[in-house]
Tab-separated table of C-alpha atoms in Angstrom:
chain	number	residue	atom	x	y	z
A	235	UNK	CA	-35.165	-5.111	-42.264
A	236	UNK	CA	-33.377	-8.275	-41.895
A	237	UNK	CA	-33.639	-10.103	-38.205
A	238	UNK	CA	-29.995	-9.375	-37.560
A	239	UNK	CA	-30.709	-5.384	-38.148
A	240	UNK	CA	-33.599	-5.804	-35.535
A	241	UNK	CA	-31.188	-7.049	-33.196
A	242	UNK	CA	-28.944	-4.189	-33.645
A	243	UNK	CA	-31.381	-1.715	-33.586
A	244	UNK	CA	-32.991	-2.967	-30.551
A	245	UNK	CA	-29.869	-2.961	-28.678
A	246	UNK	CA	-28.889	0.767	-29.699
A	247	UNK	CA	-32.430	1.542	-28.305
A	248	UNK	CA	-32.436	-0.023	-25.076
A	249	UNK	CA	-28.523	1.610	-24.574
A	250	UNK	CA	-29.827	4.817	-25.161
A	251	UNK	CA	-33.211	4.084	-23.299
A	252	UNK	CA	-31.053	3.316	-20.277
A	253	UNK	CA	-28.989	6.535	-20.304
A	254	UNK	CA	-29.560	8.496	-17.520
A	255	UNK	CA	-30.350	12.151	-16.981
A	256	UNK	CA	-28.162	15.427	-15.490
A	257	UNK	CA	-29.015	13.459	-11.889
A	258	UNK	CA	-29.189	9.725	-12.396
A	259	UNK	CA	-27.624	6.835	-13.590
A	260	UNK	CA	-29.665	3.702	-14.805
A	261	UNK	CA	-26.284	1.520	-14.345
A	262	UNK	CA	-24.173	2.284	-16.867
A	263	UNK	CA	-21.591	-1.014	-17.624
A	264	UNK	CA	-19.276	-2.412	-19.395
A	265	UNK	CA	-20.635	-3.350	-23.413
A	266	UNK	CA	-23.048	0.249	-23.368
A	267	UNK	CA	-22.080	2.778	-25.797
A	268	UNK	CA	-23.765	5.911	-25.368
A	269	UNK	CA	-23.121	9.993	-25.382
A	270	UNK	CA	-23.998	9.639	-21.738
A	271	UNK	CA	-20.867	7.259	-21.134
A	272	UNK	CA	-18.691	10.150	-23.444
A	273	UNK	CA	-19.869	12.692	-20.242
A	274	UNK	CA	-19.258	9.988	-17.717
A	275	UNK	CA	-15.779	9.331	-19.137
A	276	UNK	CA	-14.895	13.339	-19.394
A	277	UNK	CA	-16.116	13.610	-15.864
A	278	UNK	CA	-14.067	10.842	-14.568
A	279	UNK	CA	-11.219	12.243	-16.303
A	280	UNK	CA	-11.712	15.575	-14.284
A	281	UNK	CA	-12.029	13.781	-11.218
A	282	UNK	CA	-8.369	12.377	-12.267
A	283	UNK	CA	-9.853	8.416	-12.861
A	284	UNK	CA	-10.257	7.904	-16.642
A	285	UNK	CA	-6.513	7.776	-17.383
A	286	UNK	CA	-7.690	6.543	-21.948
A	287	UNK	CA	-6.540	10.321	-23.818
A	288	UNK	CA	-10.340	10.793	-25.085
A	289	UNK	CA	-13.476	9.772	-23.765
A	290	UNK	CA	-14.955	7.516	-26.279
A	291	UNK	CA	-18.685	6.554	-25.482
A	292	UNK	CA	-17.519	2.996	-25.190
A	293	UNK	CA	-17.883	1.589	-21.681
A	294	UNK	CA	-15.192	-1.004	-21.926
A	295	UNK	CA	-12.631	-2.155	-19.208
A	296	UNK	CA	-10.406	1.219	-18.875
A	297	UNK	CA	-13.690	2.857	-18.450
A	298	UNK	CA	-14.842	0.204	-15.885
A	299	UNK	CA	-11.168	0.180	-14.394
A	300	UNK	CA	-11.679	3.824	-13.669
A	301	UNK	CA	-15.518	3.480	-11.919
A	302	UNK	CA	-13.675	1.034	-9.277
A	303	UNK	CA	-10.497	3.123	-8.445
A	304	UNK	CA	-13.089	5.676	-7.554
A	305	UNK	CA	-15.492	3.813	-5.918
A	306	UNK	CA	-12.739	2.647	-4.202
A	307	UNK	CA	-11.573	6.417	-3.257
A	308	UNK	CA	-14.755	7.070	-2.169
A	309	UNK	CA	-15.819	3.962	-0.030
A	310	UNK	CA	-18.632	3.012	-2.457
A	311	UNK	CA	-19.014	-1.210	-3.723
A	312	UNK	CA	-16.405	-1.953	-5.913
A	313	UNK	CA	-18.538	-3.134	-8.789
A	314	UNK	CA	-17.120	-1.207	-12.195
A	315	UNK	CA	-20.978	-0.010	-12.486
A	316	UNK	CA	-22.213	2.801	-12.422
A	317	UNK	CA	-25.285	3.088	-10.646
A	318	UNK	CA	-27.118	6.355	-8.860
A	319	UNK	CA	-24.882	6.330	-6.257
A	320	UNK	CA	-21.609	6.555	-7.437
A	321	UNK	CA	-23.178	8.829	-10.492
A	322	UNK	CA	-24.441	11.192	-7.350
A	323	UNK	CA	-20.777	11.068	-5.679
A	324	UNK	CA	-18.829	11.147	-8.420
A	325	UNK	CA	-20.636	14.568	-9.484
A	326	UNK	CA	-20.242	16.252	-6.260
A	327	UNK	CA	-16.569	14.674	-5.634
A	328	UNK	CA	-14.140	18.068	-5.321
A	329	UNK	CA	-10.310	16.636	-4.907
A	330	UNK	CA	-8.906	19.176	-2.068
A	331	UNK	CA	-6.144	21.307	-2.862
A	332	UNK	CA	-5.134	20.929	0.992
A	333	UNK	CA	-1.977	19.454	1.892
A	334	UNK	CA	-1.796	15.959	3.129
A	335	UNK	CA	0.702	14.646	5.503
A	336	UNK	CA	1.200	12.257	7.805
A	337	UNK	CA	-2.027	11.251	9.930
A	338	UNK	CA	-4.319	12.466	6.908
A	339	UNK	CA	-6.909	9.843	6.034
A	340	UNK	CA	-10.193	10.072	3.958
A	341	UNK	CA	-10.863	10.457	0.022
A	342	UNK	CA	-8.104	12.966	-0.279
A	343	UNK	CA	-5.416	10.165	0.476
A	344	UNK	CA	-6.886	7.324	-1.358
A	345	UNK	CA	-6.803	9.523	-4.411
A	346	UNK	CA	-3.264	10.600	-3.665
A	347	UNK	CA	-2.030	6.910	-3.382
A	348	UNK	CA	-3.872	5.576	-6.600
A	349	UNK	CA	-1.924	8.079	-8.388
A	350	UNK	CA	1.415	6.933	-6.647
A	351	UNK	CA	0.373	3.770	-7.607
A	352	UNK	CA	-0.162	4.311	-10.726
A	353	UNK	CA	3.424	5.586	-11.209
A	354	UNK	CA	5.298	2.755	-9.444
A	355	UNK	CA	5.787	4.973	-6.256
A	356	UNK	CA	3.142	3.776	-3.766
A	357	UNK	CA	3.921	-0.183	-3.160
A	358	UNK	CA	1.556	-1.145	-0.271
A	359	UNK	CA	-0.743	-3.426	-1.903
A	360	UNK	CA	-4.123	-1.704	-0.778
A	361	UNK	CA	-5.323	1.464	-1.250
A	362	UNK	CA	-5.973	2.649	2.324
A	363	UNK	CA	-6.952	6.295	2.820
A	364	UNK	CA	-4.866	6.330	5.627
A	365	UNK	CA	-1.248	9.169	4.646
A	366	UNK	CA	0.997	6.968	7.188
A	367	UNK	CA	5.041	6.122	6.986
A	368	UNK	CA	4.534	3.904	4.022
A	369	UNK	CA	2.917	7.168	1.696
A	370	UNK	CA	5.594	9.173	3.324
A	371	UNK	CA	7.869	7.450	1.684
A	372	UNK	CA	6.298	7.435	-1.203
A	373	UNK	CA	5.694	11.295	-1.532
A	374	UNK	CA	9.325	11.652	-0.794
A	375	UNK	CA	10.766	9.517	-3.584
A	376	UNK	CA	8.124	11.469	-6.014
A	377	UNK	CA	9.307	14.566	-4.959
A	378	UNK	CA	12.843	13.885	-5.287
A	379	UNK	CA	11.967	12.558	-8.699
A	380	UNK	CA	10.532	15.464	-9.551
A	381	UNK	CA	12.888	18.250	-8.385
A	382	UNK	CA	9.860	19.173	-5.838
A	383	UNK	CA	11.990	19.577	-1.394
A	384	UNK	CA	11.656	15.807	-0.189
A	385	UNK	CA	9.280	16.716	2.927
A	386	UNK	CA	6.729	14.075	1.932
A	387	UNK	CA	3.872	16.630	2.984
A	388	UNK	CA	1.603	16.476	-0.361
A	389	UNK	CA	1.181	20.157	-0.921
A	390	UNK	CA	-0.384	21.526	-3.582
A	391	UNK	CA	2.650	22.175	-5.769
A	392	UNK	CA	3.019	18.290	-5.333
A	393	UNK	CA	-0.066	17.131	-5.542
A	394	UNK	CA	-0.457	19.588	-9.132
A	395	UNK	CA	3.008	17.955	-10.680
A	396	UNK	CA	2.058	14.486	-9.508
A	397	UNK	CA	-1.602	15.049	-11.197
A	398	UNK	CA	0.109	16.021	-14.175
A	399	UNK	CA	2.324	12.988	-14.270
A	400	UNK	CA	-0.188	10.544	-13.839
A	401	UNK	CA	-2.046	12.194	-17.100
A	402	UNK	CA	1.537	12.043	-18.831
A	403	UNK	CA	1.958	8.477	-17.887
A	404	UNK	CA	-1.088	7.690	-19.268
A	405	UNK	CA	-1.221	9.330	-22.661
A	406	UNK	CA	2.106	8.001	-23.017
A	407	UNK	CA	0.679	4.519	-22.584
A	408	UNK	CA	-1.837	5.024	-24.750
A	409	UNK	CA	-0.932	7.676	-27.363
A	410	UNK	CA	-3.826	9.582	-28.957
A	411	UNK	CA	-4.912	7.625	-32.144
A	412	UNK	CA	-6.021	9.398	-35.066
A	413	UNK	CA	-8.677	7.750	-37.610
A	414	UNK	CA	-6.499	5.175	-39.862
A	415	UNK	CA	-7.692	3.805	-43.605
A	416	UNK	CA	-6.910	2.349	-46.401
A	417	UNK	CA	-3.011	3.706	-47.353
A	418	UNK	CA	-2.319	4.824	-43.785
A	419	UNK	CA	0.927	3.005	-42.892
A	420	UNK	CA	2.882	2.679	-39.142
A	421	UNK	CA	3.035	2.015	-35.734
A	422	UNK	CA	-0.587	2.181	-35.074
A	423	UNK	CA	-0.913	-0.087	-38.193
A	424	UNK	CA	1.061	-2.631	-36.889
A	425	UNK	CA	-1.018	-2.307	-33.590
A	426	UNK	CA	-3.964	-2.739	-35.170
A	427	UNK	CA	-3.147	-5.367	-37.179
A	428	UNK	CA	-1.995	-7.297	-33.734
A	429	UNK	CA	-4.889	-6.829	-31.837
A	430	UNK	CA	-7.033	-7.536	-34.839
A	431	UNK	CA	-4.926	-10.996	-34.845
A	432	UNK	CA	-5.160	-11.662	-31.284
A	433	UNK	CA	-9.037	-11.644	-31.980
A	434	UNK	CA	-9.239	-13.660	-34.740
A	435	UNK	CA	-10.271	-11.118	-37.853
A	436	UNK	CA	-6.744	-10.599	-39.194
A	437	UNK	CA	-5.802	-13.924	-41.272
A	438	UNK	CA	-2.938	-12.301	-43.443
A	439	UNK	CA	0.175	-14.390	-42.037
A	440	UNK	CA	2.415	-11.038	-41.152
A	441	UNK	CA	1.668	-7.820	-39.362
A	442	UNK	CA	2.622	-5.081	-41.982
A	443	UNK	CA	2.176	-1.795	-40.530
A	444	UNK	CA	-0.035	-1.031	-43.426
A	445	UNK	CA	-3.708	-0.497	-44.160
A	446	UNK	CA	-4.644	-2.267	-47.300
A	447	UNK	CA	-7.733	-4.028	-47.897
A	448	UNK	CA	-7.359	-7.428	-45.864
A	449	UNK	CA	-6.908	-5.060	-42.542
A	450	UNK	CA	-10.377	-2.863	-43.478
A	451	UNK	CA	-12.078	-6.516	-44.183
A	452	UNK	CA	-10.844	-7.328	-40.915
A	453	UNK	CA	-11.589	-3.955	-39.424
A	454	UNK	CA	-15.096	-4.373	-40.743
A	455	UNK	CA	-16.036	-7.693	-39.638
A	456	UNK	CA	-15.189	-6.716	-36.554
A	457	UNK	CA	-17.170	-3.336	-36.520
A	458	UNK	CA	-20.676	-5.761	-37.422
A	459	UNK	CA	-19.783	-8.034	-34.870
A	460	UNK	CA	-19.793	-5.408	-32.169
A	461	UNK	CA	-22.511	-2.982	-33.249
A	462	UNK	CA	-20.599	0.152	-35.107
A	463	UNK	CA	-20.872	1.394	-38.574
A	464	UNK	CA	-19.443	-1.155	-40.787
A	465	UNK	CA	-17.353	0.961	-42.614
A	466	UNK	CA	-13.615	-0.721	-42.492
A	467	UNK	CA	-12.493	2.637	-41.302
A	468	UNK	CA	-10.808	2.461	-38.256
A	469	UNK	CA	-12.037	5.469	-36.285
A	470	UNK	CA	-11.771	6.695	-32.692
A	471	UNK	CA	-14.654	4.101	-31.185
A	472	UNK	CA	-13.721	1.673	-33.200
A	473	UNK	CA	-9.781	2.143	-32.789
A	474	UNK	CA	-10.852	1.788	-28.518
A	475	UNK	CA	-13.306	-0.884	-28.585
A	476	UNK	CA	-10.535	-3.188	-30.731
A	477	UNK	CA	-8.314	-2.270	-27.945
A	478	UNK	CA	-10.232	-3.218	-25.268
A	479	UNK	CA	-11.398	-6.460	-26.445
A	480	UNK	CA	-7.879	-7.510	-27.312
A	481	UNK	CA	-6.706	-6.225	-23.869
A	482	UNK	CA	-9.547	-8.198	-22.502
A	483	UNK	CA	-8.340	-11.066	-24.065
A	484	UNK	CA	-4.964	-11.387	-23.395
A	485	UNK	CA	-5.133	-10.341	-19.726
A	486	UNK	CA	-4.446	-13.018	-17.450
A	487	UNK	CA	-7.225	-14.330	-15.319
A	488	UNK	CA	-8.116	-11.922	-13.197
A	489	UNK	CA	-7.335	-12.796	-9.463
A	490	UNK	CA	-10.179	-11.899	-6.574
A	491	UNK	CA	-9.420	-8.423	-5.414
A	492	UNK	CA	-7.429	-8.515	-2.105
A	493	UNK	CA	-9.545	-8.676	0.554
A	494	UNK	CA	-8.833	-5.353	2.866
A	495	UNK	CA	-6.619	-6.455	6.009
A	496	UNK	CA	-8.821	-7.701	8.662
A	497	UNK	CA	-6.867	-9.746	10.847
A	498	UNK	CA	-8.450	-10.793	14.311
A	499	UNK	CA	-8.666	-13.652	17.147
A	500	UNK	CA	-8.953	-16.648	15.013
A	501	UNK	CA	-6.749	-15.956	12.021
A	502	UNK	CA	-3.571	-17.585	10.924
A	503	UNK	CA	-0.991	-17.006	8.585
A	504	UNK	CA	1.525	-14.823	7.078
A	505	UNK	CA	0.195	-11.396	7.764
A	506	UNK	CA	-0.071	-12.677	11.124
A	507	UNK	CA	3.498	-13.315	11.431
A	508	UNK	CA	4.240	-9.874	10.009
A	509	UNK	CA	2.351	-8.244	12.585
A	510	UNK	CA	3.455	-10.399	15.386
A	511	UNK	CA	7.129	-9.739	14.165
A	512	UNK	CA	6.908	-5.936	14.019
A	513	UNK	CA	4.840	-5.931	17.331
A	514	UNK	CA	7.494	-7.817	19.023
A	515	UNK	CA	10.267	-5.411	17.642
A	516	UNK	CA	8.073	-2.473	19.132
A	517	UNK	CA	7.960	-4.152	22.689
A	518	UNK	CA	3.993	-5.217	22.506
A	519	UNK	CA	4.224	-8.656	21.597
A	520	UNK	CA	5.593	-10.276	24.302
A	521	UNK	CA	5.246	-13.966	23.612
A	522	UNK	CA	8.200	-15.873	23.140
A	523	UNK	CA	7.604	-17.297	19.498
A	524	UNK	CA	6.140	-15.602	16.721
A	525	UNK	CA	3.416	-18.250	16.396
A	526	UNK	CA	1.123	-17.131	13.030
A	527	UNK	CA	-1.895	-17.149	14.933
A	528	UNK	CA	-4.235	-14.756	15.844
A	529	UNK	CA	-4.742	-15.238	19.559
A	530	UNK	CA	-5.684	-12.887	23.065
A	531	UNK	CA	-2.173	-12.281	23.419
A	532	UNK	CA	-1.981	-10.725	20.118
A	533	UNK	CA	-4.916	-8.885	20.033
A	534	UNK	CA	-4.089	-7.396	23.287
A	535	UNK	CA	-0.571	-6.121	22.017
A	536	UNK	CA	-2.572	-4.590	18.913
A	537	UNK	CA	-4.843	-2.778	20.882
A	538	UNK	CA	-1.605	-1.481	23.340
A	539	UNK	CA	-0.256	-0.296	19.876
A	540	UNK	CA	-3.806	1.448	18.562
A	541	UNK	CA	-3.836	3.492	21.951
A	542	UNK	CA	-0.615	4.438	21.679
A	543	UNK	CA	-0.644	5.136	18.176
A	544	UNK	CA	-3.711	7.116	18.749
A	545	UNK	CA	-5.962	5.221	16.724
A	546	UNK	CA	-9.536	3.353	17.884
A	547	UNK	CA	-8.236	0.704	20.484
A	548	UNK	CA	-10.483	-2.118	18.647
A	549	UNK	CA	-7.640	-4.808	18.797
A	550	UNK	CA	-8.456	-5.861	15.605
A	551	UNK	CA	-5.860	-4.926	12.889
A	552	UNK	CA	-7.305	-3.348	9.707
A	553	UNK	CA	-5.864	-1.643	6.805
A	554	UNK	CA	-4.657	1.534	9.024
A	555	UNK	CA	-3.639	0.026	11.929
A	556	UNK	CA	-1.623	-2.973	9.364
A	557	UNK	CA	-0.004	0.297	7.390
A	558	UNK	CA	0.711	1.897	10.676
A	559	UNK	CA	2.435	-0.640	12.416
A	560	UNK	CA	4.921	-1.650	9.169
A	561	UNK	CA	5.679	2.138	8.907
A	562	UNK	CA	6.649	2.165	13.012
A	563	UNK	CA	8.694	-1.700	12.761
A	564	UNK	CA	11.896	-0.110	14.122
A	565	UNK	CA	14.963	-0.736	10.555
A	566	UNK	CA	16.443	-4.759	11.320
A	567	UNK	CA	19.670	-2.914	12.508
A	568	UNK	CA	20.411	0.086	14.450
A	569	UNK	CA	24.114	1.513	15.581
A	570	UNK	CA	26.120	-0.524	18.386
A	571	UNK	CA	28.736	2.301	18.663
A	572	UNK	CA	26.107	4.911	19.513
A	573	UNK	CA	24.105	3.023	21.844
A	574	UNK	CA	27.162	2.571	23.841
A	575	UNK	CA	28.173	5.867	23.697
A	576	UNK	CA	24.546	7.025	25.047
A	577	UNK	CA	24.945	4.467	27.835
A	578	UNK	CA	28.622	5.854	28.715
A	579	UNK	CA	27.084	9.192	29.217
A	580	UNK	CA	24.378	7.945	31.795
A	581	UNK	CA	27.504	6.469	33.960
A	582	UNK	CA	26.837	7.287	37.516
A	583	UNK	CA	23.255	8.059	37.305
A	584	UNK	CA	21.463	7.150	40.094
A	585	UNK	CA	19.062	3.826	40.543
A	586	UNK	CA	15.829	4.760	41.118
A	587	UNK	CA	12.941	2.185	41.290
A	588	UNK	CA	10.370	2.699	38.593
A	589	UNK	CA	12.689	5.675	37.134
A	590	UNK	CA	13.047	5.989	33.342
A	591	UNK	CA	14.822	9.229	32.553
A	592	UNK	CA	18.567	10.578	33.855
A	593	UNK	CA	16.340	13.100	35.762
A	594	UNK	CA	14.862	11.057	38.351
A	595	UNK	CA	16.939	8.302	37.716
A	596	UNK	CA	16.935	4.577	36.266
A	597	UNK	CA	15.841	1.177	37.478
A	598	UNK	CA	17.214	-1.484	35.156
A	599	UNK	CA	14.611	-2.490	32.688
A	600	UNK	CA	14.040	1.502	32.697
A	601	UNK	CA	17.849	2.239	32.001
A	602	UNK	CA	17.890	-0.146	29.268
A	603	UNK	CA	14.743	0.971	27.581
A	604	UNK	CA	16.084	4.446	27.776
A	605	UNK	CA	19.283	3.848	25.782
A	606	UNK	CA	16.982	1.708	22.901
A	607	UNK	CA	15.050	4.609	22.493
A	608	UNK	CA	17.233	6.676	21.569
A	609	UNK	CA	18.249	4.491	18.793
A	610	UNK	CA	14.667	4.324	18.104
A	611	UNK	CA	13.909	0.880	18.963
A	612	UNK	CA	10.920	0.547	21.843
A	613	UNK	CA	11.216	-2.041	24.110
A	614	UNK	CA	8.346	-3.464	26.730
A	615	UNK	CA	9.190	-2.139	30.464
A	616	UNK	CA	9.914	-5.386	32.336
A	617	UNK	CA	13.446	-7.500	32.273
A	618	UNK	CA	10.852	-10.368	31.657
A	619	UNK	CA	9.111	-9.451	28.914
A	620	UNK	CA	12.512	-8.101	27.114
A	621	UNK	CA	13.575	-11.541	27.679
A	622	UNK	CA	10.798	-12.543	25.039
A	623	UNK	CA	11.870	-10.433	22.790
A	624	UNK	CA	15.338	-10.632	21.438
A	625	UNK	CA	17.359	-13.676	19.518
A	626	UNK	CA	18.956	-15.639	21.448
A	627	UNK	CA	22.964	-15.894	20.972
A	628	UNK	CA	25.581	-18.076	21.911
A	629	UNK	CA	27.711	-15.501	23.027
A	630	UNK	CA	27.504	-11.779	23.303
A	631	UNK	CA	28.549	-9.189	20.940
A	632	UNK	CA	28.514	-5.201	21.599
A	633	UNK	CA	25.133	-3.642	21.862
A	634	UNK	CA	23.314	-6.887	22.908
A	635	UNK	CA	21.010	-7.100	26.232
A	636	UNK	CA	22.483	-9.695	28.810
A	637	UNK	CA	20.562	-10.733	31.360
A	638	UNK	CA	20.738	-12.647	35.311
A	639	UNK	CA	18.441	-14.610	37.626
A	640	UNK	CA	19.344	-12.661	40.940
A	641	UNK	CA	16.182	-11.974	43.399
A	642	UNK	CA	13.478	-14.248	42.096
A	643	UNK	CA	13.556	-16.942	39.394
A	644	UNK	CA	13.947	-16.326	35.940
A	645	UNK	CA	15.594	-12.925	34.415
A	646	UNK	CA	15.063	-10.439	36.846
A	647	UNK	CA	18.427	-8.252	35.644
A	648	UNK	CA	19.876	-6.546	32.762
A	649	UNK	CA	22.526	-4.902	31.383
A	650	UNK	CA	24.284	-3.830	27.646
A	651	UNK	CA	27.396	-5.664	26.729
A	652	UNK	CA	29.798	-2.992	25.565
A	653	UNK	CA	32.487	-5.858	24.577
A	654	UNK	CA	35.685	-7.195	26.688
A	655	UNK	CA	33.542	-9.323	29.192
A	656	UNK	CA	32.175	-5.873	30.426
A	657	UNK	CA	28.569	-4.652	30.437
A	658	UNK	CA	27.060	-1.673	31.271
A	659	UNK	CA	24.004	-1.368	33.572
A	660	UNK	CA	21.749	0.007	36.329
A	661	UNK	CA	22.361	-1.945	39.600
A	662	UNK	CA	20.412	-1.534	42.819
A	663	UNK	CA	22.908	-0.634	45.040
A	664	UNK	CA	25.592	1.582	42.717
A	665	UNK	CA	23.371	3.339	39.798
A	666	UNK	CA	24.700	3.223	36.072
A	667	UNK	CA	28.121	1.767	36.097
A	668	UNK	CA	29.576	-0.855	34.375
A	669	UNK	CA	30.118	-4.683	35.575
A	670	UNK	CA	32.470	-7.778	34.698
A	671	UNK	CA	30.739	-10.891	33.362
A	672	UNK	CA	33.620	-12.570	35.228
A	673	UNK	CA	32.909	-11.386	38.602
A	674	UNK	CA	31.889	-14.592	40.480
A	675	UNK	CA	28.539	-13.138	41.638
A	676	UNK	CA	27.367	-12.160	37.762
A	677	UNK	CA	29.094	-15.411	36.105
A	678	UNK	CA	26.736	-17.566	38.502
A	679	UNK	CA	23.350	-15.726	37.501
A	680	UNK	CA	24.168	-15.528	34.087
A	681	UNK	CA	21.338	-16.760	32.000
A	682	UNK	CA	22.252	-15.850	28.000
A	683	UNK	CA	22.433	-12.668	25.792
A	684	UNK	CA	19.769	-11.909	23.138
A	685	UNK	CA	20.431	-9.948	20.051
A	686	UNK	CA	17.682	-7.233	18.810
C-alpha cells in the first residue's frame, strides 16, 4: 500500500471511529464525512436547519451553517460543532405548532425569525427569541405576501406556509443535482466547470457547459485530493464537497459574529445614541443632549422603560429590551390637525393639580401629555423635563409645545400652539382654554417653542 493510501485509510478510520452512537456525538465538524453526518444532516433538516436539498455525509460549511442557527435557537455555544450537547438537544428539539405573537419569547421565536431571515423578511440584525414590534412587522409583510390575513400572530397556518417557503427558497438556491459524466452537457456543467476553476483543477481556458475529459481529469484530481473515490464522475458527495470548497473560497472574510446587544454604564457609541434617541422620544430620557454615552441617567431611563414595558427592571439594555424599545420609538411625525382637534374638544375642562384625564381634570404638563398620547407619542410628566425633550425652533408652527417661566425659574408652563399667535392650554386659574402669545403677561414669560 503506498504511504499516501495509509494516509487515506487512516483518516476514513478515525472519521468513522469518531462517529457517535443513537445518544452521543464525539464532535462531529466541518472536513468529517460519515453516514452518521447523512443522519445528522436529515435530522437537522426536520428540525427546519439544513436548508442543502439532500443530506450528503459531507460536513462542510452549509452543514456547519446549519449546527449554529440552531445552536443559536436553542441558546447552546455557537461553535458549528457538534458535540453531546447540541446532539442531545437537537434530538429532543419539537418546533411548537402554537401560535406566536407579540410578547412570545423562547426557541419557538428564534426559529420563527431565522426563517424570516432567511427570506429577506426579518431585518433586525440578531436573532433574539424575543416576538416584539420588529417580528410583527415582519409576520405581517409575510403574510400579506403570502395571501395568509395580515394579523402578524404566527399561527399555525403561517408558521406551515412560511416553513414551506423557507424549504422552497432553498432548493431553489441550490437545485437538486443529479450525478454528471462524461457527455452530460448544461447548466450544472458550466457550474462545475466554474467552481472547479475557482479552485484551481480546471485549466481549459473557457467554461463549456460540457463534460468531456479535461472536466473528469479535473473532477478527479480533485476527488484524490479530498479523500473520495477517484473516479472523474461527478456524483452527489462529490458534486457538494466541490461546492463547498469553492463557496469557501470565494466568501469574503468572514466578520466576528455580532456581539448580542449589551449596552450598560460605561459604553459609548452609536447604539447608544439610538437608544438615548428613542428613550427621549418616549419621555424617559430626560437629558438635554443625546450624548452617546452610557451613563446613570441613561440607565435609569432604561430601567423606567423595562418596568413599564414589563420586562426585568435590570437597567441594562440587552437584545429584548434593544428590540423592544425600537418597536415602541413613537413614527418621526405624527398629525398636527388631529392633535388640535383633540385639544379643542378638552376646551373648558377644568384645572386640576396633578389631574391627567378630562374626568378629574388637567394640570398643564398633565393636559399636554394627554393630547400626545393620543397621537401616540409619550411624554415625561413635568413642564421641565418636556423642556428636554423637543427641538428647539425659532418660531412656532401648529402642533408644537410652547412654553413660559411664570412661578419659579425656568419653564414652569405649557401650552400647544394651534397657529395665529394662539395656543391652547391648561391654566391655573381658567382650565383648558386657549391664550394669545401677544397678551403682555405671556409675551414677557415666553421662553421658546420646541418641535417633537
Amino acid at each position: 500500500m503506498k504511504p499516501s493510501h495509509v494516509v487515506l485509510a487512516a483518516a476514513f478510520a478515525s472519521a468513522l471511529f469518531l462517529a457517535p452512537g443513537d445518544g452521543e456525538a464525539a464532535e462531529w465538524k466541518e472536513g468529517m464525512t460519515s453516514p452518521k453526518v447523512k443522519e445528522l444532516q436529515q435530522l437537522l433538516k426536520e428540525k427546519g436547519f439544513f436548508t442543502y436539498p439532500r443530506a450528503t455525509g459531507y460536513f462542510g460549511t452549509i452543514t456547519e451553517e446549519a449546527v449554529k442557527a440552531f445552536q443559536r435557537a436553542v441558546n447552546l455555544p455557537v461553535t458549528g460543532v457538534v458535540d453531546d450537547a447540541t446532539y442531545a438537544k437537537l434530538r429532543a428539539f419539537t418546533p411548537s405548532a402554537r401560535a406566536l405573537a407579540v410578547g412570545s419569547r423562547g426557541d419557538d421565536v428564534k426559529v420563527l425569525q431565522q426563517r424570516l431571515k432567511q427570506l429577506g423578511y426579518f431585518q433586525y440584525p440578531e436573532i433574539t427569541g424575543y416576538f416584539g414590534t420588529v417580528t410583527e412587522k415582519a409576520v405581517k409583510q409575510f403574510q400579506r405576501a403570502n395571501g395568509l390575513p395580515a394579523n402578524g400572530t404566527a399561527d399555525a397556518a403561517t408558521l406551515e406556509r412560511l416553513e414551506r417557503a423557507a424549504s422552497q427558497r432553498a432548493a431553489a438556491a441550490s437545485p437538486s443535482p443529479a450525478a454528471l459524466k462524461i457527455g452530460s452537457r448544461g447548466s450544472q456543467v458550466s457550474q462545475l466547470q466554474t467552481n472547479l476553476k475557482q479552485l484551481g483543477y480546471f485549466t481549459y481556458p473557457n467554461v463549456t457547459g460540457y463534460y468531456g475529459t479535461i472536466t473528469a481529469d479535473a473532477v478527479r484530481r480533485f476527488q484524490k485530493d479530498n479523500g473520495l473515490p477517484a473516479t472523474g464522475l461527478a456524483d452527489e458527495a462529490t458534486l457538494a464537497r466541490i461546492a463547498d470548497a469553492a463557496k469557501k473560497k470565494t466568501a469574503p472574510p468572514a466578520e466576528p459574529n455580532r456581539p448580542a446587544i449589551r449596552l450598560t454604564i460605561g459604553s459609548r457609541g452609536h447604539d447608544v445614541e439610538r437608544v438615548q434617541t428613542n428613550l427621549k422620544q418616549l419621555g424617559y430620557f430626560t437629558y438635554p443632549t443625546i450624548t452617546g454615552y452610557y451613563g446613570t441617567i441613561t440607565a435609569d431611563a432604561v430601567r423606567r422603560f423595562q418596568q413599564d414595558a414589563k420586562l426585568p427592571a435590570t437597567g441594562v439594555v440587552d437584545g429584548d429590551t434593544y428590540e423592544r424599545l425600537i418597536g415602541q420609538a413613537p413614527a418621526v411625525s405624527f398629525d398636527p390637525i388631529g392633535l388640535i382637534a383633540d385639544a379643542a374638544e378638552l376646551l373648558g375642562t377644568p384645572y386640576v393639580w396633578g389631574g391627567e384625564t378630562p374626568e378629574v381634570g388637567f394640570d398643564c404638563s398633565g393636559f399636554i401629555l394627554y393630547v400626545f398620547k393620543k397621537q401616540s407619542v409619550s411624554l415625561p410628566r413635568t413642564v421641565a423635563q418636556i423642556w428636554n425633550v423637543g427641538k428647539q425652533v425659532s418660531s412656532p408652527a401648529v402642533g408644537d409645545i410652547v412654553f413660559f417661566e411664570t412661578y419659579k425659574k425656568g419653564p414652569s408652563h405649557a401650552g400647544i400652539y394651534i397657529g395665529n399667535g394662539q395656543f391652547v392650554h391648561s391654566g391655573a386659574s381658567t382650565g383648558v382654554m386657549i391664550s394669545q402669545l401677544s397678551n403682555p403677561y405671556w409675551k414677557a414669560r415666553y421662553l421658546g417653542a420646541k418641535r417633537l
